[in-house]
Amino acid sequence: MLISNSEKGDKVFENLELKKEIELTEWGKKIENIKKKKLKNKDETFKIIKTMAEGFDNLQETFSHCIGCHNCGTVCPICYCRQCYFDSSVSKPNADFIMMRAKERGGLSLPLDRLMFHIGRMSHMSLSCVSCGLCTDACPVNIPVAKIFSYVASQTQATFDYKSGENAGDPLPMKDYRLDEIGELGKLVKKAEISESHNE
Amino acid sequence: MNKLLTINNNRTDAVKSYLKFLLENDKISGVFSLRTHKGAADYSLLTEVSQLDEINPFYPVMPVNGGQLLSRFTKLDKPIAVIIRPCEFRAFIELVKREQGSLDNFLLITYSCGGVFPIKENALGNVEKVLPKYWDSVQKGEIFAGVRPTCKVCEHIMPLDSDIYIPVIGKEDKQCKMYLNSEKAVEFSEGFDGKLTDETFDSKSIEPLINRRKSEKEKFFAEIKSNTKDLDDMIEIFGKCVGCHGCSRVCPICYCTLCDFESFNYDYNVAILEKEVAQKGALRLPPDTLFFHLGRLSHMSFSCVGCGQCTDVCPADIPVASIFKKIGEETAGMFDFVPGRSVEEQIPVMIYKEEEFPELGE
């Protein structure tokens, strides 16, 4: 079955003498069924992933096997940067700096900033994450990267009422300036500031 | 004649007590060692004596090639004590030759290694379960079935140029012997509570395993040879490659800040791609899949230490390390060169000889 979805498609149909109007009700029902099953599966998966991805300790444990190969970033279609910050010279400090950081806590895990890399990547690309799953495939230590990113993406995208890849005309939330946006965050910050000053 | 320091304790505790001594007495600025926590293994730099309890230097997993991490250290005022495997040590030596690291920064400790498990096995929690069996086979000098393919055929586990060498293979874990191979090691050990004697290294306990690995290697290389006869074979093997370049990123020898294959040189414009398509009728994307591996082989195979990291990270299950180790040994063998054997031994591509391979000219 072929469905034309654009003028370009219509033209191809015309040239090939294909019938454009076709009965889609039956097919649509089947798709809805599959969708339902997938959504149920997604809800169940997200329940498990929530416990793995929320809270610093959980996140740290989830990524504890990460070796810092950055395969997930390399294969990610959204991670298009020619030079990732985490591969740049800024992320390769000199020995004095490494020693300083080790001395602050008595010990330092190497390579540096392995969890930070994932948090950085989340903040940079989760709005556009399409949950393709390549990152999980490329992970040498079986971290369910794609599920975690998909879960985080579902929340960041919902915050801006945005769906990645749905419409080329939709502006990326990061590029879209609005005067009044997520006002409740400001209130939270103020609340935290007030309680902090009380504690003092 | 070496100096031999004998500590009457199991290896891990003996090494801990030695490193604690060095750190407490301000002889070193920190300790670089493998550490395990809830089944995950990582390398760490420890500066606090209390944190040394967490180290697990002999744990048979290599999350990152330690040599690669050591090369990140620019000049240090006071050295760090480092305990790494022979192939990590050898990788570091190759990097030092390439001016990517300094021996002055470290007190280097190595040991005869029984091989490491693929990192995925550890992530799945399978390593802890077989550890007793693994250590039993190491004590018997056998090849353990679960270790990396390149570990099974590795013969470079004898004392090298490291400051300190600990024999592990063929030994019971009741006593720790540390061969002090350098003046630095003897000087650092002064004042440590342990028996110091003059003794030449005895390779008897390690030789049976080396011989087993050598004969295993013959079979292993013969099999790779029959699979990599010509270009068609190579295309078939590397045809599965997704072009993620993960193999080069974890390779301790691939130290370039910008790999040529990731540079603008290989960012083809549409005109070039169209020309290629016109020539061949079809073009695989991303292009240069096999070319990348051939390029890497020609650049680093001399110095390949066969650590196996590249195979572990390959998402397409290509036996990268096995192929690279075999080709590497062949190229290095042509120049009678062993990567990481000695820091004095120059890399063949860096030596100019007026007459070399005259048969190639003909």
Coordinates of C-alpha atoms in Angstrom, one line a residue:
Chain A
M1 CA 0.0 0.0 0.0
L2 CA 1.3 3.5 -0.9
I3 CA -0.2 6.7 0.5
S4 CA 0.6 10.0 -1.0
N5 CA 1.1 12.7 1.6
S6 CA 2.2 15.7 -0.3
E7 CA 2.0 17.4 -3.6
K8 CA 5.2 15.8 -4.7
G9 CA 3.7 12.5 -3.8
D10 CA 0.6 13.3 -5.8
K11 CA 2.7 14.0 -8.8
V12 CA 4.5 10.7 -8.6
F13 CA 1.1 8.9 -8.2
E14 CA -0.1 10.7 -11.3
N15 CA 2.9 9.8 -13.4
L16 CA 2.7 6.2 -12.3
E17 CA -1.1 6.2 -12.9
L18 CA -1.8 5.1 -9.3
K19 CA -5.1 5.7 -7.6
K20 CA -4.7 8.4 -5.0
E21 CA -8.0 8.0 -3.1
I22 CA -7.8 4.7 -1.3
E23 CA -9.8 3.2 1.5
L24 CA -7.7 3.7 4.8
T25 CA -10.3 2.9 7.5
E26 CA -9.3 -0.7 7.9
W27 CA -5.6 0.1 7.9
G28 CA -6.1 3.0 10.3
K29 CA -7.8 0.7 12.8
K30 CA -4.9 -1.7 12.6
I31 CA -2.4 1.1 13.1
E32 CA -4.5 2.4 16.1
N33 CA -4.3 -1.1 17.7
I34 CA -0.5 -1.3 17.3
K35 CA -0.2 2.2 18.6
K36 CA -2.3 1.3 21.7
K37 CA 0.0 -1.7 22.4
K38 CA 3.1 0.3 22.0
L39 CA 1.8 3.1 24.2
K40 CA 1.0 0.6 26.9
N41 CA 4.5 -0.8 26.6
K42 CA 5.9 2.7 26.7
D43 CA 4.1 3.5 30.0
E44 CA 5.4 0.3 31.6
T45 CA 8.9 0.9 30.4
F46 CA 8.9 4.5 31.5
K47 CA 7.8 3.4 35.0
I48 CA 11.0 1.3 35.3
I49 CA 13.2 3.9 33.6
K50 CA 11.9 6.6 36.0
T51 CA 13.6 4.8 38.9
M52 CA 16.8 4.6 36.9
A53 CA 16.9 8.2 35.6
E54 CA 15.5 10.4 38.4
G55 CA 17.6 11.6 41.3
F56 CA 21.4 12.0 41.1
D57 CA 22.2 8.7 42.9
N58 CA 20.0 6.7 40.6
L59 CA 21.5 8.4 37.5
Q60 CA 25.0 7.8 38.8
E61 CA 24.3 4.1 39.3
T62 CA 22.6 3.8 35.9
F63 CA 25.7 5.2 34.1
S64 CA 28.2 3.6 36.5
H65 CA 29.5 1.2 33.8
C66 CA 30.0 4.0 31.2
I67 CA 33.5 4.0 29.9
G68 CA 33.3 7.4 28.2
C69 CA 33.6 6.1 24.6
H70 CA 31.0 8.7 23.4
N71 CA 29.7 6.1 20.9
C72 CA 26.1 7.2 21.8
G73 CA 26.9 10.8 20.9
T74 CA 28.7 9.8 17.6
V75 CA 25.8 7.7 16.3
C76 CA 23.1 10.1 17.5
P77 CA 21.4 11.8 14.5
I78 CA 20.7 14.9 16.6
C79 CA 24.3 15.3 18.0
Y80 CA 25.6 17.0 14.9
C81 CA 28.3 19.2 16.4
R82 CA 31.6 19.0 14.6
Q83 CA 33.4 19.4 17.9
C84 CA 31.6 18.1 21.0
Y85 CA 32.4 20.2 24.1
F86 CA 33.2 16.9 25.9
D87 CA 35.7 15.9 23.2
S88 CA 37.3 19.4 23.1
S89 CA 40.5 20.6 24.8
V90 CA 38.3 22.1 27.6
S91 CA 37.5 18.6 28.6
K92 CA 41.1 17.6 28.6
P93 CA 42.5 19.6 31.5
N94 CA 46.2 19.6 32.5
A95 CA 47.6 17.5 35.3
D96 CA 47.4 20.3 37.9
F97 CA 43.7 20.7 37.4
I98 CA 43.1 16.9 37.5
M99 CA 45.1 16.7 40.8
M100 CA 43.2 19.6 42.2
R101 CA 39.9 18.0 41.5
A102 CA 41.1 14.7 43.0
K103 CA 42.3 16.4 46.1
E104 CA 39.0 18.1 46.6
R105 CA 37.3 14.8 47.3
G106 CA 40.3 12.5 47.9
G107 CA 39.5 10.5 44.8
L108 CA 38.5 11.1 41.1
S109 CA 37.1 8.7 38.6
L110 CA 38.7 8.7 35.2
P111 CA 38.0 9.5 32.3
L112 CA 36.6 12.7 33.7
D113 CA 33.0 13.8 33.6
R114 CA 31.4 10.6 32.3
L115 CA 28.0 11.3 33.8
M116 CA 28.3 15.0 33.1
F117 CA 28.6 14.0 29.4
H118 CA 25.2 12.3 29.4
I119 CA 23.5 15.1 31.3
G120 CA 25.1 17.6 28.9
R121 CA 23.9 15.6 25.9
M122 CA 20.4 15.4 27.4
S123 CA 20.1 19.1 27.9
H124 CA 21.4 19.7 24.4
M125 CA 19.5 17.2 22.3
S126 CA 16.6 15.7 24.3
L127 CA 14.1 18.2 22.8
S128 CA 14.9 16.7 19.4
C129 CA 15.4 13.1 20.4
V130 CA 13.4 10.8 18.1
S131 CA 14.0 7.7 20.2
C132 CA 15.5 5.8 17.3
G133 CA 17.6 3.6 19.6
L134 CA 21.0 3.8 17.9
C135 CA 22.6 5.0 21.1
T136 CA 21.6 1.8 22.9
D137 CA 22.8 -0.3 20.0
A138 CA 26.2 1.4 20.1
C139 CA 26.7 1.2 23.8
P140 CA 29.4 -1.3 24.7
V141 CA 28.2 -1.7 28.3
N142 CA 24.5 -2.3 27.8
I143 CA 23.2 0.9 29.3
P144 CA 19.7 1.5 28.1
V145 CA 20.7 4.9 26.8
A146 CA 17.8 5.2 24.3
K147 CA 15.1 4.4 26.9
I148 CA 16.5 6.9 29.4
F149 CA 16.9 9.6 26.8
S150 CA 13.4 8.9 25.4
Y151 CA 12.0 9.2 28.9
V152 CA 13.7 12.5 29.5
A153 CA 12.8 13.7 26.0
S154 CA 9.1 12.9 26.6
Q155 CA 9.2 15.3 29.6
T156 CA 11.3 18.1 28.1
Q157 CA 9.2 18.0 24.9
A158 CA 6.0 18.0 26.9
T159 CA 7.2 21.0 28.9
F160 CA 7.2 23.0 25.6
D161 CA 4.3 21.2 24.0
Y162 CA 6.7 20.2 21.3
K163 CA 7.1 17.0 19.3
S164 CA 10.4 16.3 17.6
G165 CA 10.3 15.7 13.9
E166 CA 6.6 16.2 13.6
N167 CA 6.5 19.4 11.5
A168 CA 9.4 21.1 9.8
G169 CA 7.7 24.4 10.4
D170 CA 7.7 24.0 14.2
P171 CA 10.3 26.2 15.8
L172 CA 12.7 24.5 18.2
P173 CA 11.8 25.5 21.7
M174 CA 15.4 26.6 22.3
K175 CA 15.1 29.0 19.4
D176 CA 11.7 30.2 20.2
Y177 CA 11.7 33.2 22.5
R178 CA 8.6 33.9 24.6
L179 CA 8.3 36.6 27.1
D180 CA 6.3 34.5 29.6
E181 CA 7.4 30.9 29.7
I182 CA 7.5 28.3 32.5
G183 CA 6.7 31.0 35.1
E184 CA 6.5 28.4 37.8
L185 CA 10.2 27.9 37.6
G186 CA 10.7 31.5 38.7
K187 CA 8.4 30.9 41.7
L188 CA 10.4 27.8 42.7
V189 CA 13.6 29.7 42.6
K190 CA 12.2 32.5 44.7
K191 CA 10.8 29.9 47.2
A192 CA 14.2 28.3 47.5
E193 CA 15.9 31.6 48.0
I194 CA 13.4 32.6 50.7
S195 CA 13.8 29.3 52.6
E196 CA 17.6 29.6 52.3
S197 CA 17.6 33.1 53.8
H198 CA 15.4 31.8 56.6
N199 CA 17.9 29.1 57.4
E200 CA 20.7 31.7 57.6
Chain B
M1 CA 70.0 -9.0 39.6
N2 CA 66.8 -7.5 40.8
K3 CA 65.8 -6.4 44.3
L4 CA 62.9 -8.4 45.5
L5 CA 60.5 -7.1 48.0
T6 CA 58.4 -9.8 49.7
I7 CA 55.2 -9.0 51.6
N8 CA 53.5 -11.7 53.5
N9 CA 49.9 -10.9 52.6
N10 CA 47.6 -11.6 49.7
R11 CA 48.4 -9.5 46.6
T12 CA 45.6 -6.9 46.8
D13 CA 46.2 -6.2 50.5
A14 CA 50.0 -6.2 50.0
V15 CA 49.7 -3.7 47.2
K16 CA 47.3 -1.5 49.2
S17 CA 49.7 -1.5 52.2
Y18 CA 52.6 -0.6 49.9
L19 CA 50.7 2.2 48.2
K20 CA 49.4 3.5 51.6
F21 CA 53.0 3.7 52.7
L22 CA 54.0 5.7 49.7
L23 CA 51.1 8.1 50.0
E24 CA 51.4 8.5 53.8
N25 CA 55.1 9.3 53.5
D26 CA 54.5 11.9 50.8
K27 CA 56.6 10.0 48.3
I28 CA 53.8 10.2 45.7
S29 CA 51.0 12.7 45.1
G30 CA 48.4 10.0 44.4
V31 CA 47.5 6.5 43.3
F32 CA 46.2 5.5 39.9
S33 CA 44.4 2.2 40.1
L34 CA 41.4 0.2 39.1
R35 CA 38.5 0.5 41.6
T36 CA 35.3 -1.5 41.9
H37 CA 32.0 -0.3 43.3
K38 CA 28.8 -2.3 43.1
G39 CA 30.1 -4.4 40.3
A40 CA 31.2 -1.4 38.1
A41 CA 34.9 -1.0 37.5
D42 CA 36.6 2.3 36.8
Y43 CA 40.1 3.8 36.9
S44 CA 40.6 6.4 39.6
L45 CA 43.1 8.8 40.9
L46 CA 43.2 8.7 44.7
T47 CA 44.9 11.2 46.9
E48 CA 43.4 10.3 50.2
V49 CA 44.8 7.3 52.1
S50 CA 41.4 6.3 53.4
Q51 CA 40.1 5.9 49.8
L52 CA 42.8 3.3 49.0
D53 CA 40.6 0.6 50.5
E54 CA 38.4 0.8 47.4
I55 CA 41.1 -0.1 44.9
N56 CA 40.9 -3.5 43.2
P57 CA 44.0 -3.4 41.0
F58 CA 43.9 -7.1 39.9
Y59 CA 40.2 -7.1 38.9
P60 CA 40.1 -8.7 35.4
V61 CA 38.3 -5.9 33.6
M62 CA 39.7 -3.1 31.6
P63 CA 37.1 -0.3 31.2
V64 CA 39.6 2.0 29.5
N65 CA 43.2 1.3 28.4
G66 CA 45.1 2.8 31.4
G67 CA 47.9 3.9 29.1
Q68 CA 45.5 6.2 27.3
L69 CA 44.5 7.8 30.6
L70 CA 48.2 8.2 31.7
S71 CA 49.0 10.1 28.5
R72 CA 46.5 12.8 29.6
F73 CA 48.8 13.8 32.5
T74 CA 50.9 16.8 31.6
K75 CA 54.0 17.5 33.8
L76 CA 53.5 16.6 37.5
D77 CA 55.7 17.9 40.4
K78 CA 55.5 14.6 42.3
P79 CA 54.9 11.3 40.7
I80 CA 51.7 9.2 40.9
A81 CA 52.0 5.5 41.7
V82 CA 50.3 3.5 38.9
I83 CA 49.2 -0.1 38.8
I84 CA 48.2 -1.3 35.3
R85 CA 48.3 -4.4 33.1
P86 CA 51.2 -5.1 30.8
C87 CA 49.3 -4.1 27.6
E88 CA 48.3 -0.8 29.2
F89 CA 51.9 -0.3 30.2
R90 CA 53.1 -1.1 26.7
A91 CA 50.5 1.3 25.2
F92 CA 51.8 4.0 27.5
I93 CA 55.4 3.3 26.4
E94 CA 54.4 3.7 22.7
L95 CA 52.7 7.0 23.6
V96 CA 55.8 8.2 25.4
K97 CA 57.8 7.5 22.2
R98 CA 55.2 9.7 20.4
E99 CA 55.8 12.4 23.0
Q100 CA 52.3 11.9 24.4
G101 CA 53.3 11.2 28.0
S102 CA 56.1 11.3 30.5
L103 CA 57.6 8.4 32.4
D104 CA 58.9 10.9 35.1
N105 CA 55.3 11.4 36.1
F106 CA 54.8 7.9 37.4
L107 CA 56.0 5.0 39.5
L108 CA 54.8 2.2 37.2
I109 CA 53.8 -1.1 38.6
T110 CA 52.7 -4.0 36.3
Y111 CA 52.0 -7.7 36.8
S112 CA 51.7 -10.9 34.8
C113 CA 48.1 -10.7 33.6
G114 CA 45.7 -13.6 33.2
G115 CA 43.6 -11.7 30.7
V116 CA 40.5 -9.5 31.1
F117 CA 36.8 -10.2 30.4
P118 CA 35.0 -8.2 27.7
I119 CA 33.5 -5.1 29.4
K120 CA 30.0 -6.1 28.4
E121 CA 30.4 -9.3 30.5
N122 CA 31.1 -7.1 33.6
A123 CA 28.2 -4.8 32.9
L124 CA 25.9 -7.8 32.7
G125 CA 27.2 -8.9 36.1
N126 CA 28.8 -12.1 34.7
V127 CA 32.4 -11.5 35.9
E128 CA 31.9 -11.7 39.7
K129 CA 30.2 -15.1 39.3
V130 CA 33.2 -16.7 37.6
L131 CA 36.0 -14.9 39.5
P132 CA 37.0 -17.9 41.7
K133 CA 37.3 -20.1 38.6
Y134 CA 39.3 -17.4 36.8
W135 CA 41.8 -17.1 39.7
D136 CA 42.0 -20.8 39.9
S137 CA 43.0 -21.0 36.2
V138 CA 45.5 -18.1 36.6
Q139 CA 47.1 -20.0 39.5
K140 CA 47.4 -23.1 37.3
G141 CA 48.7 -21.1 34.4
E142 CA 45.8 -22.0 32.1
I143 CA 44.0 -19.9 29.5
F144 CA 40.6 -19.0 30.9
A145 CA 37.8 -19.5 28.3
G146 CA 35.9 -16.2 29.1
V147 CA 38.6 -13.7 28.5
R148 CA 39.1 -11.4 25.5
P149 CA 40.2 -13.3 22.4
T150 CA 43.4 -11.2 22.2
C151 CA 44.2 -12.0 25.9
K152 CA 44.1 -15.7 25.1
V153 CA 47.0 -15.2 22.7
C154 CA 49.0 -12.5 24.5
E155 CA 52.6 -13.5 25.3
H156 CA 53.8 -10.1 26.5
I157 CA 53.3 -10.6 30.2
M158 CA 56.9 -10.9 31.3
P159 CA 58.6 -8.1 33.3
L160 CA 59.1 -5.2 31.0
D161 CA 60.6 -1.8 31.7
S162 CA 58.2 -1.1 34.5
D163 CA 59.6 0.1 37.8
I164 CA 57.9 -2.7 39.7
Y165 CA 56.7 -6.1 38.6
I166 CA 54.5 -8.5 40.4
P167 CA 54.3 -12.1 39.3
V168 CA 50.7 -13.3 39.5
I169 CA 50.4 -16.2 37.0
G170 CA 51.2 -19.6 38.5
K171 CA 51.3 -18.3 42.0
E172 CA 49.2 -18.8 45.1
D173 CA 47.7 -15.6 46.4
K174 CA 49.2 -15.9 49.9
Q175 CA 52.4 -13.8 49.4
C176 CA 53.2 -10.8 47.2
K177 CA 56.5 -10.6 45.5
M178 CA 57.5 -7.3 44.0
Y179 CA 60.5 -7.1 41.8
L180 CA 62.0 -3.6 42.0
N181 CA 63.4 -3.0 38.5
S182 CA 64.6 0.6 38.7
E183 CA 66.5 2.8 41.0
K184 CA 63.3 4.8 41.4
A185 CA 61.5 1.8 42.8
V186 CA 64.3 0.9 45.2
E187 CA 64.4 4.5 46.4
F188 CA 60.7 4.7 46.9
S189 CA 60.6 1.5 48.8
E190 CA 63.1 2.6 51.4
G191 CA 61.6 2.4 54.9
F192 CA 58.9 0.0 53.9
D193 CA 58.3 -2.9 56.2
G194 CA 59.0 -5.9 54.0
K195 CA 61.8 -8.4 53.3
L196 CA 64.3 -7.0 50.7
T197 CA 66.5 -9.5 49.0
D198 CA 68.6 -9.8 45.8
E199 CA 67.0 -12.1 43.4
T200 CA 66.9 -12.7 39.6
F201 CA 63.4 -13.0 38.2
D202 CA 62.4 -16.6 37.8
S203 CA 60.2 -17.1 34.8
K204 CA 59.5 -20.8 35.5
S205 CA 56.0 -20.2 36.8
I206 CA 54.9 -18.1 33.8
E207 CA 56.5 -20.0 31.0
P208 CA 53.8 -22.8 30.7
L209 CA 51.1 -20.2 30.1
I210 CA 53.2 -18.2 27.6
N211 CA 53.8 -21.5 25.7
R212 CA 50.1 -22.3 25.7
R213 CA 49.2 -18.8 24.5
K214 CA 51.9 -19.1 21.7
S215 CA 50.4 -22.3 20.4
E216 CA 46.9 -20.8 20.7
K217 CA 48.1 -17.8 18.7
E218 CA 49.2 -20.0 15.8
K219 CA 45.8 -21.4 15.4
F220 CA 44.2 -18.0 16.0
F221 CA 46.4 -16.2 13.4
A222 CA 45.9 -19.0 10.8
E223 CA 42.1 -18.6 11.2
I224 CA 42.3 -14.8 10.7
K225 CA 44.6 -15.3 7.8
S226 CA 42.1 -17.5 6.0
N227 CA 39.4 -15.0 6.6
T228 CA 41.4 -11.9 5.5
K229 CA 43.0 -13.2 2.3
D230 CA 42.1 -10.4 0.0
L231 CA 40.1 -7.2 -0.5
D232 CA 36.8 -9.1 -0.9
D233 CA 37.3 -10.8 2.5
M234 CA 38.1 -7.4 4.1
I235 CA 35.0 -5.9 2.5
E236 CA 32.9 -8.7 3.9
I237 CA 34.3 -8.4 7.4
F238 CA 34.2 -4.6 7.6
G239 CA 31.0 -4.4 5.6
K240 CA 29.1 -4.6 8.9
C241 CA 30.9 -1.4 10.1
V242 CA 28.5 1.4 11.0
G243 CA 31.3 4.0 10.8
C244 CA 31.0 5.1 14.4
H245 CA 34.8 5.2 14.9
G246 CA 34.4 3.9 18.4
C247 CA 37.3 1.5 17.8
S248 CA 39.7 4.4 17.3
R249 CA 38.4 6.5 20.2
V250 CA 39.1 3.8 22.7
C251 CA 42.4 2.9 21.0
P252 CA 45.3 4.0 23.2
I253 CA 47.6 4.4 20.2
C254 CA 45.1 6.6 18.2
Y255 CA 46.0 9.8 20.0
C256 CA 45.3 12.3 17.2
T257 CA 43.2 15.2 18.3
L258 CA 41.6 15.3 14.9
C259 CA 41.5 12.0 13.0
D260 CA 41.9 12.6 9.2
F261 CA 38.8 10.5 8.6
E262 CA 36.8 12.8 10.8
S263 CA 38.3 15.9 9.3
F264 CA 37.1 18.2 6.5
N265 CA 39.1 16.1 4.0
Y266 CA 36.5 13.4 4.2
D267 CA 33.5 15.6 4.3
Y268 CA 32.6 15.1 0.7
N269 CA 30.5 17.6 -1.2
V270 CA 27.6 16.6 -3.4
A271 CA 29.7 16.9 -6.6
I272 CA 32.2 14.3 -5.4
L273 CA 29.5 11.9 -4.2
E274 CA 27.7 12.3 -7.5
K275 CA 30.9 11.5 -9.4
E276 CA 31.5 8.4 -7.3
V277 CA 27.9 7.2 -7.8
A278 CA 28.2 7.8 -11.6
Q279 CA 31.4 5.7 -11.6
K280 CA 30.1 2.8 -9.5
G281 CA 26.4 2.9 -10.0
A282 CA 25.8 3.0 -6.3
L283 CA 27.5 4.3 -3.2
R284 CA 27.3 3.2 0.4
L285 CA 26.9 5.9 3.0
P286 CA 28.7 6.8 5.2
P287 CA 31.5 6.2 2.6
D288 CA 35.1 4.9 3.2
T289 CA 34.1 2.2 5.6
L290 CA 36.9 -0.1 4.9
F291 CA 39.3 2.7 4.0
F292 CA 39.1 4.0 7.6
H293 CA 40.2 0.7 9.0
L294 CA 43.0 0.4 6.4
G295 CA 44.1 3.9 7.2
R296 CA 44.1 3.1 10.9
L297 CA 46.0 -0.1 10.3
S298 CA 48.7 1.7 8.4
H299 CA 49.0 4.4 11.1
M300 CA 48.9 2.5 14.3
S301 CA 49.4 -1.2 13.7
F302 CA 53.1 -1.0 14.4
S303 CA 52.3 0.0 18.0
C304 CA 49.1 -2.1 18.5
V305 CA 49.5 -3.8 21.9
G306 CA 46.5 -6.1 21.3
C307 CA 44.6 -4.9 24.3
G308 CA 41.2 -5.6 22.8
Q309 CA 39.4 -2.4 23.6
C310 CA 38.3 -1.9 19.9
T311 CA 36.5 -5.2 19.7
D312 CA 34.7 -4.5 23.0
V313 CA 33.2 -1.3 21.8
C314 CA 32.3 -2.3 18.3
P315 CA 28.5 -2.2 18.0
A316 CA 28.6 -4.5 14.9
D317 CA 30.6 -7.3 16.6
I318 CA 33.5 -7.1 14.2
P319 CA 36.6 -8.8 15.7
V320 CA 38.6 -5.6 15.2
A321 CA 41.3 -6.4 17.8
S322 CA 42.0 -9.9 16.5
I323 CA 42.6 -8.6 12.9
F324 CA 44.6 -5.5 14.1
K325 CA 46.7 -7.6 16.4
K326 CA 47.6 -10.1 13.7
I327 CA 48.4 -7.5 11.1
G328 CA 50.2 -5.4 13.7
E329 CA 52.5 -8.3 14.6
E330 CA 53.2 -8.9 11.0
T331 CA 54.1 -5.2 10.2
A332 CA 56.1 -4.8 13.5
G333 CA 57.7 -8.2 12.9
M334 CA 59.1 -7.0 9.5
F335 CA 61.2 -4.5 11.5
D336 CA 61.9 -6.8 14.4
F337 CA 59.9 -4.5 16.6
V338 CA 57.8 -5.2 19.6
P339 CA 55.5 -2.4 20.7
G340 CA 56.0 -1.3 24.2
R341 CA 59.1 -3.6 24.8
S342 CA 61.4 -0.7 25.6
V343 CA 61.1 3.0 25.5
E344 CA 64.5 3.1 23.8
E345 CA 63.2 1.1 20.8
Q346 CA 62.2 3.6 18.2
I347 CA 59.0 3.1 16.2
P348 CA 60.0 1.8 12.7
V349 CA 58.3 4.7 10.8
M350 CA 60.5 7.1 12.7
I351 CA 63.8 5.6 11.7
Y352 CA 65.4 6.4 8.3
K353 CA 67.6 3.7 6.8
E354 CA 69.2 4.3 3.5
E355 CA 68.6 0.8 2.3
E356 CA 65.4 -0.9 3.4
F357 CA 63.2 -3.4 1.6
P358 CA 65.1 -3.2 -1.7
E359 CA 62.9 -6.0 -3.0
L360 CA 59.9 -3.5 -2.9
G361 CA 61.8 -1.2 -5.2
E362 CA 62.3 -3.9 -7.7

